[in-house]
């Protein structure tokens, strides 16, 4: 059984439209949605631009000629219509808004009357309320002043912006200034950029190149971060998020001094430098065990500590005036014994302008009264019991200074070599030529072997293992295989 009866087909209306009509209809529909209409206009504009851009010179000339003819025709038509009186048969055009007809006159009169009544009511209300009256007065006064200011500025010819734009611009400027006073936020920068765009010129008030955020993001944020990452030493098998955990080898102050030496033109305060330290780079104090230190450097600093500890015991005001006793690292100490512009002669101790003796003379002068005093100092040395041990030594201050003299004479070259090797390794790592590799090979000694289940007396004799790790660095994967073969042959 059929539930639905079939409807008879409706007679088709004559809805055929011409192309122009269809186009007009389509446009009318589009206009209802403002966004779609805008998109349509924009698309048309772009298309027209493209069409104009693709035209050849000949085609352009042709279109120009056509436009000229069209304009001429229009002008002629206009002249004709003005000369001959209008025919009654021609369809009436809608009255232009400027033309005053009887209808518009009556309408205007009505509107005026309405306005008059409204304003009278408003005035009466304002007069009845003194608060409202005062507010109204102030408003009027402000408006007057604003107008006056705008007129004055226009007279001076400072701002050639139309009034509507200028008011908004003034508002934005004030807002931007307010925000800048309170906190230098990015919002302020954005507003300033907008104002600059409006003005289209750089003003001293609007110069935002010196504000904090701009400088921070553009200039030294990346510089400091890369410096920290470069200087810090990797902590093996430790990660901070996705990044390798690292530890600074020196105090932060010393790193700051080094950074200033490397980047003399970067203006950065110590606090900002401190703040810019990445999360994965730890301070030197975080290292519980500081190992693999250089024996020569440590011994020199131990001697210097010996001198300092002796002098610290004395009542204040006797020695502590000198800068020499504030030296805390080897670089500083060695820098006192070489020229400002270090040459090869300075490092080989052949230079006449510098040397250990001049520095030691100053030091001896400072402590001249106490040269025969007995003092203690420590030193890493080979002993009868072990290969290297921290030995406490005692002697006169004179002896200590002699030791210091002999040790210091070799330090300049030693530090230079270490620094040079380090920088060369860094450079090589950053710019390794193709088909090259870097190998870092060393013995990692004295690894203890322990059994999981062990008899008690076994702890007297542990076996030791030496590992021979090899760090292989190269630029691309493709060239790995030949090196692997060679490495294999090396270990065979
Ligand atoms: Zn060293
Ligand atoms: Zn020198």
Tab-separated table of N, CA and C in Angstrom, residues 32 55 60 74 77 80 88 94 119 125 129 134 162 183 186 233 238 263 265 274 284 290 314 323 326 375 437:
chain	number	residue	atom	x	y	z
A	32	UNK	N	24.052	40.872	1.602
A	32	UNK	CA	23.367	40.608	2.871
A	32	UNK	C	24.359	40.150	3.949
A	55	UNK	N	48.883	42.648	-18.416
A	55	UNK	CA	48.700	43.313	-19.704
A	55	UNK	C	50.021	43.782	-20.306
A	60	UNK	N	47.559	47.876	-22.796
A	60	UNK	CA	47.303	48.982	-21.881
A	60	UNK	C	46.887	50.220	-22.656
A	74	UNK	N	30.337	60.222	-22.516
A	74	UNK	CA	29.572	60.578	-21.328
A	74	UNK	C	29.431	62.098	-21.234
A	77	UNK	N	27.003	63.420	-23.744
A	77	UNK	CA	25.630	63.098	-23.348
A	77	UNK	C	25.127	64.076	-22.294
A	80	UNK	N	24.369	67.442	-23.766
A	80	UNK	CA	23.111	67.381	-24.514
A	80	UNK	C	21.901	67.474	-23.592
A	88	UNK	N	9.152	64.333	-20.728
A	88	UNK	CA	8.278	63.775	-19.691
A	88	UNK	C	8.275	62.260	-19.699
A	94	UNK	N	15.396	59.420	-8.971
A	94	UNK	CA	15.118	59.727	-7.564
A	94	UNK	C	15.742	61.078	-7.218
A	119	UNK	N	15.858	68.829	23.248
A	119	UNK	CA	16.918	69.617	23.888
A	119	UNK	C	16.375	70.408	25.065
A	125	UNK	N	16.213	69.169	32.641
A	125	UNK	CA	16.673	68.099	33.535
A	125	UNK	C	18.027	68.456	34.128
A	129	UNK	N	19.196	69.342	38.230
A	129	UNK	CA	20.200	68.582	38.987
A	129	UNK	C	21.546	69.317	38.931
A	134	UNK	N	26.976	70.569	36.512
A	134	UNK	CA	28.436	70.746	36.601
A	134	UNK	C	29.149	69.834	35.594
A	162	UNK	N	44.117	63.743	9.326
A	162	UNK	CA	42.742	64.209	9.481
A	162	UNK	C	42.274	64.088	10.933
A	183	UNK	N	54.737	49.750	33.577
A	183	UNK	CA	55.593	48.586	33.349
A	183	UNK	C	55.864	48.476	31.855
A	186	UNK	N	55.083	44.352	26.547
A	186	UNK	CA	55.115	44.238	25.091
A	186	UNK	C	53.947	44.979	24.460
A	233	UNK	N	80.227	22.539	31.493
A	233	UNK	CA	80.707	21.170	31.252
A	233	UNK	C	79.545	20.188	31.441
A	238	UNK	N	73.062	12.787	32.922
A	238	UNK	CA	72.028	13.591	33.593
A	238	UNK	C	71.381	14.503	32.558
A	263	UNK	N	82.655	39.712	24.777
A	263	UNK	CA	81.686	40.613	24.130
A	263	UNK	C	81.769	41.992	24.770
A	265	UNK	N	81.198	44.911	23.646
A	265	UNK	CA	80.205	45.923	23.252
A	265	UNK	C	78.796	45.592	23.739
A	274	UNK	N	72.915	36.944	35.235
A	274	UNK	CA	72.551	35.867	36.148
A	274	UNK	C	71.192	35.289	35.760
A	284	UNK	N	78.344	26.327	39.851
A	284	UNK	CA	79.517	25.519	40.191
A	284	UNK	C	79.339	24.807	41.527
A	290	UNK	N	84.338	17.824	42.723
A	290	UNK	CA	84.985	18.486	41.588
A	290	UNK	C	86.253	17.705	41.287
A	314	UNK	N	95.980	38.187	60.678
A	314	UNK	CA	96.474	39.457	61.231
A	314	UNK	C	95.303	40.400	61.499
A	323	UNK	N	95.139	44.864	46.657
A	323	UNK	CA	94.278	44.121	45.733
A	323	UNK	C	94.770	42.686	45.549
A	326	UNK	N	93.037	39.646	47.081
A	326	UNK	CA	91.651	39.327	46.731
A	326	UNK	C	91.576	38.400	45.516
A	375	UNK	N	104.445	29.392	58.337
A	375	UNK	CA	103.061	29.249	57.842
A	375	UNK	C	102.872	27.866	57.215
A	437	UNK	N	86.581	13.922	10.772
A	437	UNK	CA	85.956	13.549	12.044
A	437	UNK	C	86.868	13.961	13.187
